[in-house]
XYZ file of C-alpha atoms in Angstrom:
298
model
C 104.830 80.273 57.741
C 105.675 83.139 60.073
C 106.573 86.570 58.756
C 106.793 90.202 59.723
C 104.781 92.823 57.830
C 106.123 96.375 57.940
C 103.477 98.892 56.885
C 99.835 98.109 57.676
C 98.102 100.715 55.552
C 95.570 100.222 52.776
C 97.568 97.448 51.101
C 99.752 96.015 53.848
C 96.918 95.701 56.358
C 94.700 93.825 53.922
C 97.564 91.569 52.854
C 98.290 90.715 56.480
C 94.618 89.845 56.994
C 94.578 87.574 53.921
C 97.732 85.795 55.076
C 96.312 85.231 58.543
C 93.103 83.837 57.099
C 95.251 81.323 55.198
C 96.835 80.137 58.433
C 100.104 82.065 58.401
C 101.364 83.923 61.463
C 101.852 87.639 60.728
C 103.542 90.026 63.151
C 102.769 93.540 62.005
C 104.514 96.840 62.577
C 103.274 100.282 61.584
C 104.141 103.791 62.695
C 100.527 103.989 63.854
C 100.623 102.242 67.259
C 96.936 101.349 66.962
C 97.741 99.021 64.058
C 100.958 97.475 65.378
C 101.617 94.202 67.156
C 105.047 95.464 68.283
C 106.373 98.913 69.241
C 109.213 99.075 66.700
C 111.305 97.150 64.177
C 113.515 95.770 66.926
C 110.451 94.264 68.549
C 109.312 92.845 65.218
C 112.601 91.044 64.590
C 112.704 89.779 68.174
C 109.204 88.298 67.838
C 110.219 86.454 64.679
C 112.680 84.389 66.689
C 115.303 82.226 65.025
C 115.988 82.316 61.294
C 115.385 82.099 58.546
C 113.188 85.110 59.228
C 110.995 86.702 56.572
C 109.980 90.371 56.565
C 107.628 91.854 53.959
C 107.934 95.648 53.615
C 104.974 97.720 52.368
C 106.011 101.353 52.883
C 106.143 104.432 50.623
C 109.346 104.534 48.611
C 110.663 107.620 50.438
C 110.849 105.556 53.651
C 112.025 102.290 52.116
C 115.788 102.637 52.418
C 115.589 103.772 56.029
C 113.511 100.703 56.880
C 115.864 98.390 54.973
C 118.924 99.827 56.691
C 117.296 99.353 60.097
C 116.320 95.771 59.259
C 119.771 95.001 57.840
C 121.312 95.753 61.212
C 118.929 93.368 62.979
C 118.550 90.457 60.562
C 121.199 87.894 59.720
C 122.407 85.083 57.485
C 119.627 83.466 55.468
C 116.881 85.929 56.413
C 114.736 87.286 53.571
C 113.311 90.767 52.993
C 110.549 91.278 50.421
C 109.824 94.771 49.105
C 106.226 94.785 47.877
C 105.906 98.529 47.315
C 105.713 100.460 44.056
C 109.481 100.905 43.976
C 111.503 101.934 40.936
C 113.211 98.795 39.668
C 116.558 100.436 38.983
C 117.458 100.467 42.679
C 116.637 96.841 43.426
C 120.017 95.305 42.601
C 121.807 97.863 44.793
C 119.435 97.090 47.660
C 119.994 93.362 47.184
C 123.751 93.906 47.256
C 123.562 96.089 50.367
C 121.486 93.541 52.270
C 123.561 90.700 50.881
C 126.703 92.003 52.563
C 125.012 91.073 55.843
C 123.812 87.726 54.530
C 120.230 88.966 54.125
C 118.451 87.966 50.906
C 116.174 90.299 48.937
C 113.111 89.808 46.729
C 111.344 92.619 44.888
C 107.648 91.956 44.364
C 105.183 94.038 42.406
C 101.693 93.720 43.873
C 98.417 94.482 42.091
C 94.921 94.104 43.448
C 94.166 97.314 45.302
C 91.532 97.325 48.005
C 89.885 94.249 46.464
C 92.937 92.014 46.901
C 92.021 90.960 50.437
C 88.931 89.176 49.093
C 89.957 88.138 45.577
C 93.736 87.851 45.851
C 96.719 89.826 44.588
C 98.597 89.506 41.326
C 102.253 89.076 42.276
C 105.323 89.711 40.111
C 108.577 88.929 41.895
C 112.263 89.248 41.104
C 115.214 87.607 42.830
C 116.975 84.290 43.246
C 114.909 81.162 42.611
C 116.035 79.569 45.884
C 114.746 82.545 47.900
C 111.456 82.587 46.022
C 111.002 78.885 46.792
C 111.434 79.514 50.534
C 108.606 82.058 50.640
C 106.380 80.430 47.994
C 103.720 79.534 50.611
C 103.307 83.265 51.287
C 102.889 84.017 47.589
C 100.432 81.133 47.229
C 98.276 82.532 50.042
C 98.237 86.053 48.615
C 97.593 85.206 44.945
C 94.110 84.540 43.551
C 92.854 80.976 43.454
C 93.751 79.055 40.312
C 96.793 78.609 38.148
C 97.611 82.234 37.370
C 98.277 85.372 39.380
C 101.913 84.770 40.342
C 105.119 84.985 38.308
C 108.806 84.800 39.123
C 109.716 87.353 36.477
C 113.505 87.122 36.698
C 116.413 88.450 38.735
C 116.501 91.410 41.081
C 114.437 94.250 39.629
C 112.334 92.076 37.318
C 109.341 92.058 39.647
C 109.175 95.808 40.002
C 109.878 96.244 36.271
C 106.915 93.987 35.445
C 104.666 95.922 37.842
C 105.843 99.199 36.318
C 104.835 98.054 32.828
C 101.548 96.703 34.224
C 100.746 100.161 35.583
C 101.737 101.804 32.309
C 99.262 99.568 30.474
C 96.680 100.368 33.133
C 97.108 104.081 32.408
C 96.397 103.478 28.723
C 93.332 101.311 29.310
C 91.849 103.785 31.755
C 92.420 106.657 29.356
C 90.741 104.815 26.465
C 87.669 104.063 28.565
C 87.599 107.651 29.814
C 87.768 109.187 26.344
C 85.004 106.869 25.135
C 82.868 107.911 28.082
C 83.383 111.599 27.343
C 82.456 111.073 23.689
C 79.237 109.264 24.646
C 78.362 111.985 27.161
C 78.680 114.634 24.447
C 76.471 112.840 21.920
C 72.890 114.068 22.116
C 71.659 110.923 20.370
C 72.763 108.828 23.349
C 70.347 108.802 26.288
C 71.864 106.438 28.881
C 75.656 106.267 29.028
C 75.825 104.176 32.236
C 73.595 101.544 30.611
C 75.930 101.378 27.613
C 78.959 100.720 29.787
C 76.980 98.150 31.737
C 75.982 96.373 28.522
C 79.623 96.093 27.460
C 80.503 94.001 30.514
C 79.451 90.741 28.837
C 80.200 89.453 25.348
C 82.338 92.354 24.119
C 86.044 92.361 23.335
C 86.585 95.301 25.707
C 85.091 93.663 28.802
C 87.382 93.807 31.831
C 87.505 94.356 35.565
C 88.062 98.058 34.911
C 84.821 98.098 32.929
C 83.038 96.501 35.891
C 84.416 99.245 38.124
C 83.298 101.932 35.673
C 79.753 100.549 35.798
C 79.935 100.627 39.589
C 81.154 104.234 39.632
C 78.508 105.398 37.130
C 75.719 103.705 39.073
C 76.627 105.925 42.032
C 77.182 109.120 40.007
C 75.870 108.786 36.398
C 77.475 111.997 35.126
C 80.399 112.080 37.599
C 79.237 115.415 38.916
C 80.565 114.843 42.430
C 84.283 114.724 41.640
C 86.837 116.859 39.851
C 88.471 115.745 36.627
C 91.843 115.523 38.378
C 93.959 112.354 38.336
C 97.334 112.046 40.029
C 100.125 109.670 39.039
C 102.217 107.705 41.512
C 105.371 107.428 39.402
C 105.112 104.138 37.540
C 103.754 105.725 34.362
C 106.725 108.086 34.202
C 109.162 105.231 34.862
C 107.553 103.180 32.088
C 108.040 105.969 29.577
C 111.632 106.475 30.794
C 112.365 102.760 30.327
C 110.811 102.817 26.861
C 113.045 105.714 25.882
C 116.116 103.914 27.268
C 115.249 100.725 25.363
C 114.101 102.439 22.180
C 110.565 101.026 22.390
C 107.710 103.205 21.051
C 104.896 103.500 23.607
C 102.657 106.279 22.243
C 99.483 105.149 24.013
C 101.198 104.898 27.410
C 102.880 108.259 26.925
C 99.678 109.989 25.849
C 97.826 108.570 28.869
C 100.510 109.890 31.219
C 100.426 113.330 29.623
C 96.626 113.360 29.831
C 96.949 113.151 33.595
C 99.228 116.171 33.529
C 96.547 118.020 31.556
C 93.987 117.132 34.229
C 95.876 119.204 36.772
C 95.739 122.360 34.666
C 92.147 122.713 33.472
C 88.939 120.801 34.123
C 88.852 117.591 32.053
C 85.609 115.546 31.816
C 87.518 112.377 30.862
C 89.674 112.647 33.970
C 86.595 112.419 36.151
C 86.250 108.791 35.065
C 89.967 108.092 35.571
C 89.693 109.494 39.098
C 86.556 107.421 39.716
C 88.268 104.219 38.556
C 91.318 104.849 40.756
C 88.978 105.298 43.710
C 87.087 102.092 42.891
C 90.019 99.715 42.487
C 92.595 101.242 44.806
C 90.721 103.379 47.284
C 92.613 106.435 46.002
C 91.099 109.707 47.183
C 88.938 111.776 44.856
C 88.572 115.522 45.012
C 85.094 116.948 45.382
C 83.866 119.562 42.965
C 84.141 123.108 44.322
C 80.730 124.620 45.084
C 79.431 127.292 42.743
C 79.236 130.880 43.939
C 75.505 130.485 44.416
C 76.069 127.578 46.800
C 78.646 129.258 49.064
C-alpha cells in the first residue's frame, strides 16, 4: 500500500521504516525538514495522488486537532486518517464526526512497542468501522509482530485508544511492583547481588516478562541505579485510566497507587522510582535525569 506518515519522531520514524521494509510506500512529513519527504501537508496529500488515500498521524496530542483540520481540508471522500498517538479516547468520536462531514474516515489506533517496535513489531489496538479497518489491514499486518497475536480491532471509534489507555495503566502497576521489589532487595543486607536475582527470574518464574528483561538490562549497566534520579513522569494515560475507572465504578487500587507513586517521585528522592525511570528509558527511549553532583564534586 501507499500511505502518508505525519510525525517522524521516535515512534513515527521507526514505524515508517518498518512499513518500508515490508514493501509499502511511505511518504513522510515532519516539522523537521531533515526528516521529511515533502515540505508540508499539502505536498504530502499531493504525493499520495488519487484516493482512497491513507494518512497515519503520529504527533503529540496538543498538535493533533490542528493537523486533522488541515488534512480534512485537503482529503476527500473515502480517504482514511489513522491517529496512532496516545490520544484520550473521549475525543475520538467527535474527531470521526468532524472528518466524516467531509467524507474522510477515521480510525483510532493505540500503539505499543516503544523503540523496540521497529525490530520486533508493534502491538496495535484500533477502533473504528470494520470496513475502514479492512482497507488498511495490510498496514496493520506489516506493523504488528509476526504470528497470530499483536493486533485487535477493539470496537468502534475510541475503543482503540481506550484499550491502549488501560494497557498503559496496567503497565504503571507492573513497573511499580517490580520497582518496589527491587528497593526491598536493595535494602536487605542478607542479599548480595540484586541484579543477579532479577536476571534469574527471567526464566521459569510466574513474574517473567519483557519488562523483567529490560530491568536486567538496566541493572547490568548500572547495578545500583546510581546514575539517574528517582523521578518518573507520566504522559497522561495513567490519569485517564483512573478517571475512567471512577466514571465506570471500577476499583483499580493498584493502578491508582502506581500513578500516585509517580507524583511522589517528583517531590522527594525515591529509590524505587529510579527503576521506573530506567525501565521507561529502556523500552521507550524516554529521557532520564542524571543525579546532581555532590558539593564535593562541583
